[in-house]
Tab-separated table of C-alpha atoms and ligand atoms in Angstrom:
chain	number	residue	atom	x	y	z
W	191	MET	CA	94.913	78.874	93.982
W	192	HIS	CA	95.837	82.629	93.992
W	193	HIS	CA	94.190	84.583	96.274
W	194	THR	CA	93.180	87.209	93.177
W	195	ILE	CA	92.563	90.599	95.804
W	196	ILE	CA	93.571	93.770	94.256
W	197	PRO	CA	95.622	95.391	95.034
W	198	GLU	CA	97.703	92.928	95.960
W	199	PRO	CA	97.682	92.246	99.853
W	200	VAL	CA	101.626	92.617	101.581
W	201	SER	CA	101.789	88.841	102.710
W	202	ILE	CA	99.472	85.962	101.821
W	203	GLN	CA	100.416	82.671	103.955
W	204	ALA	CA	98.484	79.107	102.179
W	205	ARG	CA	97.165	77.203	105.042
W	206	ASP	CA	95.263	73.837	105.025
W	207	GLY	CA	91.715	73.358	103.961
W	208	SER	CA	89.447	75.658	102.969
W	209	ASN	CA	86.400	77.545	103.828
W	210	ASP	CA	83.394	77.585	102.302
W	211	TYR	CA	81.428	80.543	104.150
W	212	PHE	CA	80.608	82.095	100.502
W	213	ASP	CA	79.066	78.649	99.113
W	214	TYR	CA	76.360	79.609	101.058
W	215	LYS	CA	73.967	81.833	100.564
W	216	GLY	CA	73.625	83.949	103.084
W	217	LEU	CA	76.834	86.540	104.166
W	218	PRO	CA	77.787	85.698	107.611
W	219	SER	CA	77.388	87.284	111.130
W	220	ILE	CA	80.176	89.502	112.399
W	221	GLU	CA	80.670	90.206	115.878
W	222	GLY	CA	83.396	92.043	117.906
W	223	ASP	CA	84.695	95.575	117.319
W	224	PHE	CA	84.389	97.640	113.733
W	225	GLN	CA	79.883	97.028	113.692
W	226	HIS	CA	80.341	100.502	111.602
W	227	GLU	CA	82.401	99.029	108.611
W	228	ALA	CA	80.415	95.785	108.629
W	229	SER	CA	77.135	96.952	108.777
W	230	VAL	CA	78.449	99.022	105.293
W	231	LEU	CA	80.025	95.464	103.965
W	232	LYS	CA	76.721	93.703	105.340
W	233	ALA	CA	75.101	96.573	103.016
W	234	GLN	CA	77.170	96.036	100.035
W	235	CYS	CA	77.339	92.389	100.271
W	236	ALA	CA	72.890	92.845	100.034
W	237	ALA	CA	72.667	92.384	96.759
W	238	GLN	CA	74.966	89.295	96.105
W	239	LEU	CA	74.029	87.794	99.218
W	240	ALA	CA	70.887	87.737	100.785
W	241	ALA	CA	69.781	86.507	103.523
W	242	ARG	CA	71.925	86.145	106.715
W	243	ASP	CA	73.680	82.266	108.041
W	244	GLU	CA	73.584	83.191	111.452
W	245	THR	CA	75.278	79.885	111.317
W	246	ARG	CA	78.454	81.279	110.695
W	247	ASN	CA	80.537	84.338	111.046
W	248	ILE	CA	83.282	86.550	111.565
W	249	VAL	CA	85.427	87.919	114.075
W	250	CYS	CA	86.547	91.762	114.374
W	251	LYS	CA	88.990	92.203	116.606
W	252	LYS	CA	90.922	95.968	117.476
W	253	ASP	CA	94.935	95.579	117.431
W	254	GLU	CA	96.731	98.325	118.693
W	255	ALA	CA	100.175	96.950	117.408
W	256	LEU	CA	98.188	98.001	114.026
W	257	GLY	CA	98.734	100.710	111.789
W	258	ALA	CA	95.294	103.023	111.150
W	259	GLU	CA	95.419	101.246	107.594
W	260	ALA	CA	96.833	97.947	108.463
W	261	TYR	CA	94.817	94.448	108.512
W	262	THR	CA	95.442	91.287	109.329
W	263	LEU	CA	92.769	88.386	107.973
W	264	ASP	CA	92.801	84.765	109.240
W	265	ILE	CA	90.597	82.748	107.108
W	266	GLY	CA	89.647	78.889	108.798
W	267	ARG	CA	87.846	76.281	108.050
W	268	GLU	CA	85.369	77.387	110.885
W	269	ARG	CA	86.057	80.955	111.194
W	270	ILE	CA	87.195	84.063	109.897
W	271	GLU	CA	89.059	86.814	111.933
W	272	LEU	CA	90.212	90.308	110.917
W	273	ARG	CA	92.202	92.108	112.979
W	274	ALA	CA	92.462	95.259	112.217
W	275	GLY	CA	94.344	98.967	113.822
W	276	GLY	CA	91.065	101.289	113.196
W	277	GLY	CA	88.211	101.930	111.299
W	278	SER	CA	90.151	102.418	107.813
W	279	GLY	CA	92.179	98.655	108.598
W	280	ALA	CA	88.880	97.230	109.239
W	281	TYR	CA	87.535	98.592	106.080
W	282	HIS	CA	90.016	97.951	104.112
W	283	GLY	CA	90.029	93.856	105.207
W	284	PHE	CA	86.255	93.798	104.514
W	285	GLN	CA	86.639	94.961	101.183
W	286	SER	CA	89.805	92.067	100.730
W	287	LEU	CA	87.058	89.674	101.818
W	288	ARG	CA	84.025	91.375	99.932
W	289	GLN	CA	86.055	90.867	96.656
W	290	LEU	CA	86.155	87.112	97.600
W	291	PHE	CA	82.313	87.090	98.149
W	292	LEU	CA	82.303	88.252	94.976
W	293	SER	CA	83.902	85.371	93.377
W	294	GLY	CA	81.588	83.342	95.104
W	295	GLY	CA	82.884	78.910	95.980
W	296	THR	CA	85.015	78.451	98.648
W	297	ILE	CA	88.076	80.394	99.758
W	298	PRO	CA	91.635	78.508	100.952
W	299	CYS	CA	92.590	78.937	104.031
W	300	ALA	CA	95.247	81.275	104.459
W	301	HIS	CA	96.718	84.130	106.517
W	302	ILE	CA	96.996	87.620	104.952
W	303	GLU	CA	98.765	90.305	106.735
W	304	ASP	CA	98.340	93.582	105.113
W	305	ALA	CA	98.993	97.751	105.141
W	306	PRO	CA	99.216	100.528	102.359
W	307	ARG	CA	102.667	101.633	101.011
W	308	PHE	CA	101.229	105.479	100.168
W	309	GLY	CA	98.873	107.148	102.351
W	310	TRP	CA	97.801	109.379	99.549
W	311	ARG	CA	95.925	106.563	97.239
W	312	GLY	CA	94.002	108.935	94.721
W	313	PHE	CA	91.264	109.338	91.949
W	314	MET	CA	89.861	112.760	90.449
W	315	LEU	CA	86.297	113.337	88.835
W	316	ASP	CA	86.404	116.353	86.360
W	317	THR	CA	82.506	117.116	87.710
W	318	ALA	CA	81.967	120.471	85.582
W	319	ARG	CA	82.985	119.709	81.856
W	320	TYR	CA	79.658	117.412	82.709
W	321	PHE	CA	77.703	117.278	85.589
W	322	TYR	CA	77.844	113.602	87.198
W	323	SER	CA	74.717	112.285	89.248
W	324	VAL	CA	75.090	112.000	93.048
W	325	ALA	CA	74.338	108.012	92.454
W	326	PHE	CA	76.843	108.401	90.336
W	327	ILE	CA	79.749	109.658	92.037
W	328	LYS	CA	78.256	107.368	94.737
W	329	LYS	CA	79.112	104.261	93.025
W	330	LEU	CA	81.530	104.829	92.003
W	331	ILE	CA	83.276	105.898	95.357
W	332	ASP	CA	81.956	102.432	96.498
W	333	VAL	CA	83.856	100.699	93.981
W	334	LEU	CA	87.114	102.761	94.060
W	335	SER	CA	86.597	101.983	97.963
W	336	LEU	CA	86.655	98.383	96.756
W	337	HIS	CA	90.429	98.589	95.959
W	338	HIS	CA	91.645	100.829	99.016
W	339	ILE	CA	91.364	103.732	96.795
W	340	ASN	CA	90.705	106.849	100.219
W	341	VAL	CA	90.809	109.815	98.264
W	342	PHE	CA	88.092	111.284	96.304
W	343	HIS	CA	89.009	114.840	94.780
W	344	TRP	CA	86.032	116.506	93.806
W	345	HIS	CA	87.073	118.840	90.423
W	346	LEU	CA	83.581	121.261	91.141
W	347	THR	CA	84.889	123.953	89.259
W	348	ASP	CA	86.142	124.691	85.091
W	349	ASP	CA	85.045	127.095	82.234
W	350	GLN	CA	82.376	125.052	81.762
W	351	GLY	CA	80.280	124.932	85.263
W	352	TRP	CA	80.153	125.289	88.742
W	353	ARG	CA	78.448	123.058	90.654
W	354	LEU	CA	79.321	124.115	94.655
W	355	PRO	CA	76.084	126.060	95.784
W	356	VAL	CA	78.266	129.376	98.025
W	357	PRO	CA	75.281	131.753	99.795
W	358	GLU	CA	76.648	135.166	99.320
W	359	TYR	CA	77.460	134.999	95.437
W	360	PRO	CA	74.600	133.009	94.559
W	361	LEU	CA	74.536	133.353	90.890
W	362	LEU	CA	77.680	130.949	90.797
W	363	VAL	CA	75.287	128.399	90.340
W	364	GLU	CA	72.222	130.396	88.728
W	365	ILE	CA	74.345	131.679	86.215
W	366	GLY	CA	77.756	129.581	85.978
W	367	SER	CA	76.620	126.191	86.424
W	368	LYS	CA	74.750	126.282	82.657
W	369	ARG	CA	75.968	125.866	79.285
W	370	VAL	CA	75.349	125.707	76.238
W	371	GLU	CA	75.851	121.971	74.174
W	372	ARG	CA	77.781	123.285	70.913
W	373	ARG	CA	77.884	119.763	70.037
W	374	LEU	CA	74.194	119.569	69.476
W	375	SER	CA	71.931	121.387	66.912
W	376	GLY	CA	69.501	123.497	68.479
W	377	ALA	CA	71.973	124.410	71.182
W	378	PRO	CA	70.314	122.972	74.615
W	379	THR	CA	71.514	124.421	77.720
W	380	VAL	CA	73.253	121.369	80.189
W	381	GLY	CA	74.530	121.740	83.640
W	382	GLY	CA	74.046	121.185	87.087
W	383	PHE	CA	75.103	121.610	90.406
W	384	TYR	CA	74.963	119.804	94.003
W	385	THR	CA	72.777	120.984	97.113
W	386	GLU	CA	74.373	121.228	100.377
W	387	ASP	CA	71.890	117.393	101.007
W	388	ASP	CA	74.133	115.966	98.272
W	389	ILE	CA	77.088	117.211	99.509
W	390	ARG	CA	76.658	115.902	102.858
W	391	ASP	CA	75.783	112.836	101.322
W	392	ILE	CA	78.467	112.025	99.431
W	393	VAL	CA	80.526	113.432	102.645
W	394	ALA	CA	78.782	110.624	104.657
W	395	PHE	CA	79.188	108.508	101.919
W	396	ALA	CA	82.427	108.628	101.670
W	397	ALA	CA	83.560	108.799	104.993
W	398	ALA	CA	81.278	105.502	105.757
W	399	ARG	CA	83.561	103.693	103.007
W	400	HIS	CA	87.150	105.540	104.686
W	401	VAL	CA	87.317	107.762	101.425
W	402	GLU	CA	88.399	111.080	102.851
W	403	VAL	CA	86.560	113.756	99.882
W	404	VAL	CA	89.149	116.597	98.523
W	405	PRO	CA	86.863	119.339	96.942
W	406	GLU	CA	88.880	121.743	94.646
W	407	VAL	CA	87.889	125.395	93.380
W	408	ASP	CA	89.991	126.219	90.191
W	409	LEU	CA	91.647	129.225	90.648
W	410	PRO	CA	92.797	132.165	88.853
W	411	GLY	CA	92.591	130.421	85.969
W	412	HIS	CA	89.575	127.429	84.271
W	413	ALA	CA	87.080	130.988	86.359
W	414	SER	CA	84.798	131.499	83.014
W	415	ALA	CA	81.377	130.465	85.087
W	416	ILE	CA	82.642	132.738	87.459
W	417	LEU	CA	83.163	135.554	85.488
W	418	ALA	CA	79.466	134.853	84.070
W	419	ALA	CA	78.163	134.903	86.606
W	420	TYR	CA	80.233	138.070	87.451
W	421	PRO	CA	81.548	140.078	85.740
W	422	GLY	CA	83.233	142.843	87.430
W	423	MET	CA	85.531	139.764	88.894
W	424	GLY	CA	87.420	139.925	85.275
W	425	CYS	CA	90.169	142.394	83.827
W	426	THR	CA	87.860	143.762	80.275
W	427	GLY	CA	85.144	143.569	82.330
W	428	GLY	CA	83.378	140.809	79.787
W	429	PRO	CA	81.030	140.863	78.302
W	430	TYR	CA	81.617	136.301	79.850
W	431	ARG	CA	79.277	133.344	79.375
W	432	VAL	CA	80.006	129.314	80.586
W	433	GLU	CA	82.508	128.707	77.904
W	434	ASP	CA	80.766	126.141	75.497
W	435	ARG	CA	84.155	125.026	74.530
W	436	PHE	CA	87.119	122.480	75.262
W	437	GLY	CA	90.237	124.193	75.869
W	438	ILE	CA	92.136	126.818	78.118
W	439	PHE	CA	91.248	130.945	77.627
W	440	GLU	CA	92.341	134.207	78.441
W	441	ASP	CA	89.782	135.515	80.974
W	442	VAL	CA	90.807	134.923	84.424
W	443	LEU	CA	89.866	136.848	87.542
W	444	CYS	CA	91.814	140.011	87.869
W	445	ALA	CA	94.443	139.911	90.394
W	446	GLY	CA	93.675	143.979	90.931
W	447	ASN	CA	90.793	143.068	92.311
W	448	ASP	CA	90.602	142.813	95.611
W	449	ALA	CA	86.617	141.751	95.115
W	450	ILE	CA	88.343	137.925	94.597
W	451	PHE	CA	89.333	137.083	97.486
W	452	GLU	CA	85.807	138.500	98.640
W	453	LEU	CA	84.632	135.038	97.040
W	454	ALA	CA	87.543	133.021	97.665
W	455	ASP	CA	86.069	134.091	101.398
W	456	ALA	CA	82.689	132.796	100.724
W	457	VAL	CA	83.781	130.318	98.650
W	458	PHE	CA	85.965	128.485	101.387
W	459	ASN	CA	83.371	129.134	104.413
W	460	THR	CA	81.905	127.052	102.242
W	461	LEU	CA	83.979	124.555	101.982
W	462	VAL	CA	84.758	124.524	105.954
W	463	ARG	CA	81.460	124.018	106.530
W	464	LEU	CA	80.736	121.069	103.643
W	465	PHE	CA	83.870	118.635	103.874
W	466	PRO	CA	85.940	117.394	107.033
W	467	SER	CA	88.919	116.757	104.853
W	468	SER	CA	92.251	119.375	105.998
W	469	TYR	CA	92.243	119.849	102.133
W	470	VAL	CA	91.126	122.091	99.844
W	471	HIS	CA	92.535	122.089	96.393
W	472	ILE	CA	92.583	125.298	95.366
W	473	GLY	CA	93.462	124.757	91.186
W	474	GLY	CA	96.642	127.024	89.657
W	475	ASP	CA	96.790	125.226	86.439
W	476	GLU	CA	97.545	126.387	83.230
W	477	VAL	CA	96.691	130.057	84.245
W	478	ARG	CA	97.457	132.684	80.971
W	479	PHE	CA	98.800	136.139	81.535
W	480	ASN	CA	97.608	138.090	78.998
W	481	ARG	CA	94.154	140.092	80.505
W	482	TRP	CA	96.732	140.588	83.676
W	483	GLU	CA	99.556	142.416	81.353
W	484	ARG	CA	96.972	144.700	80.205
W	485	CYS	CA	94.428	145.590	82.768
W	486	PRO	CA	95.530	149.104	84.308
W	487	LYS	CA	94.126	147.420	87.709
W	488	CYS	CA	96.168	144.399	87.524
W	489	LYS	CA	99.204	146.773	86.439
W	490	LYS	CA	98.427	149.066	89.795
W	491	ARG	CA	98.643	145.901	92.278
W	492	LEU	CA	101.331	144.892	90.414
W	493	ALA	CA	102.929	147.577	91.803
W	494	GLY	CA	101.955	148.418	94.545
W	495	ILE	CA	103.306	144.586	95.523
W	496	GLY	CA	106.909	145.111	94.201
W	497	LEU	CA	106.637	142.653	91.579
W	498	GLU	CA	107.918	143.114	87.605
W	499	LYS	CA	106.149	140.344	85.645
W	500	PRO	CA	102.682	140.331	85.762
W	501	ARG	CA	103.042	136.364	85.821
W	502	GLU	CA	103.831	136.503	89.000
W	503	LEU	CA	100.990	138.054	90.039
W	504	GLN	CA	100.173	133.794	90.006
W	505	SER	CA	102.392	133.432	93.832
W	506	TRP	CA	101.410	136.302	95.027
W	507	ILE	CA	97.306	135.081	94.555
W	508	THR	CA	98.317	131.521	95.450
W	509	VAL	CA	100.501	132.394	98.648
W	510	LYS	CA	97.357	135.110	99.788
W	511	LEU	CA	94.533	131.954	99.208
W	512	ALA	CA	96.651	129.463	100.977
W	513	SER	CA	97.193	131.739	104.012
W	514	MET	CA	93.242	132.001	103.598
W	515	LEU	CA	92.858	128.671	103.874
W	516	ALA	CA	95.974	128.115	106.860
W	517	GLU	CA	93.370	130.747	109.189
W	518	LYS	CA	90.413	128.654	108.472
W	519	GLY	CA	92.724	125.618	109.688
W	520	LYS	CA	92.601	124.070	106.134
W	521	THR	CA	95.776	122.765	104.239
W	522	ALA	CA	95.867	124.254	100.144
W	523	ILE	CA	96.884	121.617	97.698
W	524	GLY	CA	97.929	123.225	93.760
W	525	TRP	CA	98.900	122.173	91.262
W	526	ASP	CA	102.866	122.157	89.942
W	527	GLU	CA	101.874	125.599	88.727
W	528	VAL	CA	101.728	127.013	91.958
W	529	LEU	CA	105.300	126.238	92.170
W	530	GLU	CA	106.734	128.110	89.121
W	531	ASP	CA	106.032	131.602	92.118
W	532	SER	CA	107.805	134.739	92.398
W	533	PRO	CA	111.007	134.823	94.312
W	534	ARG	CA	108.962	137.607	96.772
W	535	TYR	CA	105.857	135.829	97.406
W	536	VAL	CA	106.986	131.999	97.920
W	537	LEU	CA	104.973	129.626	98.318
W	538	PRO	CA	104.468	128.351	102.161
W	539	LYS	CA	106.095	125.122	103.062
W	540	GLU	CA	102.722	123.260	104.037
W	541	VAL	CA	100.653	123.984	100.468
W	542	ALA	CA	100.890	120.294	99.123
W	543	VAL	CA	102.158	120.536	95.465
W	544	MET	CA	100.182	117.899	92.815
W	545	SER	CA	102.793	117.312	89.566
W	546	TRP	CA	100.659	116.593	87.121
W	547	ARG	CA	102.591	117.678	83.965
W	548	GLY	CA	105.435	114.990	84.184
W	549	ALA	CA	107.148	114.088	86.914
W	550	ASP	CA	109.402	117.385	87.176
W	551	GLY	CA	107.145	119.443	89.130
W	552	GLY	CA	106.881	117.267	91.913
W	553	LYS	CA	110.683	116.746	92.283
W	554	ALA	CA	111.391	119.908	92.480
W	555	ALA	CA	108.758	120.424	95.025
W	556	VAL	CA	110.057	117.478	96.764
W	557	LYS	CA	113.335	119.086	96.568
W	558	ARG	CA	111.596	122.389	98.254
W	559	GLY	CA	109.949	120.705	100.958
W	560	HIS	CA	106.974	120.508	99.953
W	561	PRO	CA	104.239	117.685	100.333
W	562	VAL	CA	103.706	115.882	96.936
W	563	ILE	CA	101.036	113.394	95.156
W	564	MET	CA	101.939	112.520	92.168
W	565	ALA	CA	99.629	112.820	88.942
W	566	PRO	CA	102.017	112.862	86.065
W	567	ASN	CA	100.124	112.784	82.481
W	568	THR	CA	102.895	111.016	80.829
W	569	GLU	CA	103.305	108.184	83.260
W	570	GLY	CA	99.445	106.482	83.894
W	571	CYS	CA	97.464	109.058	86.068
W	572	TYR	CA	95.304	110.442	83.085
W	573	LEU	CA	92.415	108.759	82.929
W	574	ASP	CA	90.921	110.755	79.715
W	575	PHE	CA	94.098	109.353	77.382
W	576	ARG	CA	93.525	106.430	75.372
W	577	HIS	CA	93.915	103.415	76.793
W	578	CYS	CA	95.470	102.106	73.546
W	579	ASP	CA	96.678	103.732	70.580
W	580	ASP	CA	93.406	102.918	68.415
W	581	ALA	CA	91.154	104.865	67.005
W	582	GLU	CA	88.140	103.439	67.794
W	583	GLU	CA	89.333	104.011	71.619
W	584	PRO	CA	87.489	107.103	73.166
W	585	GLY	CA	89.621	109.630	74.783
W	586	GLN	CA	92.261	112.483	74.190
W	587	TRP	CA	95.704	113.743	73.965
W	588	GLY	CA	97.524	110.833	74.712
W	589	VAL	CA	97.940	107.263	74.932
W	590	SER	CA	97.755	105.797	78.626
W	591	THR	CA	98.257	102.194	79.222
W	592	VAL	CA	97.221	99.943	82.071
W	593	TYR	CA	100.920	98.538	81.690
W	594	GLN	CA	101.998	102.395	83.179
W	595	SER	CA	99.526	102.913	85.635
W	596	TYR	CA	101.207	99.202	87.514
W	597	THR	CA	104.626	101.082	86.846
W	598	MET	CA	104.455	105.412	87.198
W	599	ASP	CA	107.149	105.316	90.108
W	600	PRO	CA	106.036	108.486	92.152
W	601	VAL	CA	109.695	108.330	94.103
W	602	ALA	CA	111.920	107.824	91.179
W	603	LYS	CA	115.398	109.471	91.165
W	604	MET	CA	114.557	110.913	94.798
W	605	SER	CA	116.075	110.586	97.864
W	606	GLU	CA	114.577	109.383	100.980
W	607	SER	CA	114.387	112.338	102.537
W	608	GLU	CA	112.817	113.864	99.319
W	609	ALA	CA	110.533	110.092	99.304
W	610	ALA	CA	109.641	110.886	102.522
W	611	LEU	CA	107.781	114.000	101.187
W	612	VAL	CA	105.794	111.628	99.081
W	613	MET	CA	102.298	111.286	100.649
W	614	GLY	CA	101.205	109.350	97.134
W	615	GLY	CA	99.880	109.255	93.353
W	616	GLN	CA	96.385	110.112	92.043
W	617	CYS	CA	94.824	109.373	88.655
W	618	ASN	CA	92.717	112.103	87.411
W	619	LEU	CA	89.342	112.170	85.127
W	620	TRP	CA	88.568	115.463	82.692
W	621	SER	CA	85.204	114.942	81.542
W	622	GLU	CA	85.650	117.052	78.189
W	623	LEU	CA	84.464	113.719	75.867
W	624	ILE	CA	83.275	111.964	78.821
W	625	TYR	CA	79.682	112.642	78.923
W	626	ALA	CA	77.723	110.002	80.901
W	627	GLY	CA	79.452	107.589	83.874
W	628	LYS	CA	79.305	104.981	81.940
W	629	ILE	CA	81.995	106.024	79.331
W	630	ALA	CA	83.922	107.198	82.559
W	631	GLU	CA	83.974	103.585	83.932
W	632	TYR	CA	85.108	102.834	80.668
W	633	MET	CA	88.201	105.273	80.724
W	634	ILE	CA	88.584	104.123	84.617
W	635	PHE	CA	88.761	100.745	84.640
W	636	PRO	CA	90.838	98.579	84.536
W	637	ARG	CA	93.482	101.616	84.613
W	638	ILE	CA	92.459	102.668	88.752
W	639	LEU	CA	92.683	98.782	89.909
W	640	ALA	CA	96.418	98.916	88.293
W	641	PHE	CA	96.914	102.025	89.746
W	642	ALA	CA	95.224	100.783	93.769
W	643	GLU	CA	98.059	98.459	92.832
W	644	ASN	CA	100.664	100.238	92.479
W	645	MET	CA	99.975	102.431	95.353
W	646	TRP	CA	98.967	99.997	98.012
W	647	THR	CA	101.401	97.028	97.127
W	648	PRO	CA	104.512	96.970	98.333
W	649	GLN	CA	107.078	97.135	95.432
W	650	HIS	CA	108.715	93.577	95.915
W	651	ARG	CA	105.437	92.145	96.164
W	652	LYS	CA	104.081	93.603	92.252
W	653	ASP	CA	104.402	91.520	89.580
W	654	PHE	CA	102.724	92.735	86.356
W	655	ASN	CA	102.087	89.216	85.042
W	656	VAL	CA	100.310	88.289	88.157
W	657	PHE	CA	98.011	91.545	88.065
W	658	ALA	CA	97.159	90.776	83.919
W	659	GLN	CA	95.849	87.107	85.744
W	660	LYS	CA	93.979	88.163	88.621
W	661	LEU	CA	91.789	90.263	86.327
W	662	THR	CA	90.803	87.804	84.259
W	663	VAL	CA	89.053	86.878	87.729
W	664	HIS	CA	88.419	90.530	88.971
W	665	ARG	CA	86.700	91.424	85.753
W	666	GLN	CA	84.096	89.402	86.531
W	667	ARG	CA	83.623	91.033	90.126
W	668	LEU	CA	82.992	94.262	87.877
W	669	ASP	CA	80.739	92.844	85.303
W	670	THR	CA	78.588	91.539	88.879
W	671	LEU	CA	78.932	95.237	90.329
W	672	GLY	CA	77.484	96.820	86.857
W	673	ILE	CA	80.499	98.389	86.013
W	674	ALA	CA	81.836	99.032	82.359
W	675	GLN	CA	85.414	98.557	81.579
W	676	TYR	CA	88.251	98.539	78.686
W	677	ARG	CA	89.357	95.159	77.872
W	678	GLY	CA	91.724	95.401	75.140
W	679	ARG	CA	95.410	95.050	75.541
W	680	LEU	CA	97.174	96.111	78.499
W	681	LYS	CA	100.684	97.257	76.822
N	137	ACM	C1	95.313	119.890	84.268
N	137	ACM	O1	95.503	118.997	84.034
N	137	ACM	N1	95.353	121.034	83.773
N	137	ACM	C2	95.831	119.916	86.032
N	138	ZN	ZN1	92.833	142.506	86.137
């Protein structure tokens, strides 16, 4: 019998016999190293395996010969041994076991060796278009980590809401976190923000699961919520409102106003305080330049820094924001538009580029020496798209199949040195149409499982037909965990 672990491990060698630990109702005791990770596993399994069976055990050992994320599992008749290079490897090994616990029954004895293909296996949730509860975000991070997803990219700001409290700029949340819900008569106000305690809670919850939380504040476009709170930051001075429509808007931060950098500095200080990740995502997508073309302050700025075209101001801003972050010990990530720079203000090489308008941005970025994360909306990474071409399916813009999530190749048509700059890939869920966590789950699953296997498993071990078979077993695990999922065709 196949072990049905998702993502597929690097190797599984079958051994004689089977282990019946999980026919028992109790979670075995877990001894040795990695007790932090063991305690998380116990908490995760508590709902399924209430009583503890002291007569059976799992033994854990740190093994310096293994990479930080690597693990091995020896599933014998009488005992299970886990070896790992570090806490993250141990965690991944425990999650592979947890998948087997979730199915119950006996487990064929085996020796499993495992380690990831890519280091960045990300998922982005847009919490700006609609607000999601702390409980939902934690549930999601937990189930993502069950599949070795290790980055939670938290889209915290956009035209329709600002979710991050910044002490120096209280109106960002007082005004910027609320908007009118235009779909409903009576135009109720919706929104919310995350308190510092909420953020610390989520970051610690993720860290215990070896998931890094990377915050995004989208600058200088997608800024309506900032402008509604601080109208002086815009070229026209307003009036502005937190957007209650979805789309791309002309009002962006005024490139001629130094106050936008004071605001960015305060925002970055807040992020530095709350997020241990070495990365801060600064957005940079879909900036419209019309306001900059007409604004006297922006024209003055342009002349002052020796640029000609207003659009070049974006690269001047990006370079400035990236260097502000570098001074604070953080590395900037931007959407692939940040690459369309001015020859005068060239993006520093260490800035990472997230390729979303297809893969071309990422390919161009590696040619210029930038680290890249692949999230092409053309190849299975945009989970706001419909699962299949069926009018009954929820979603926007296009179709993005499970098969595409399985087959997107982050290093296609790259040289070895270019491919070495690819950190990995990511799926994104934009939430214009996703007003509830249950709908989000339906859009995420099972595409993220296909994507997790795509990012983790070596190419020669990937097989979509085998994946599809494993999915029939794995779907029941998601049901047990209370996760909604799409069940239609995969291609
Ligand atoms: C994006 O999808 N606007 C990055
Ligand atoms: Zn301006």
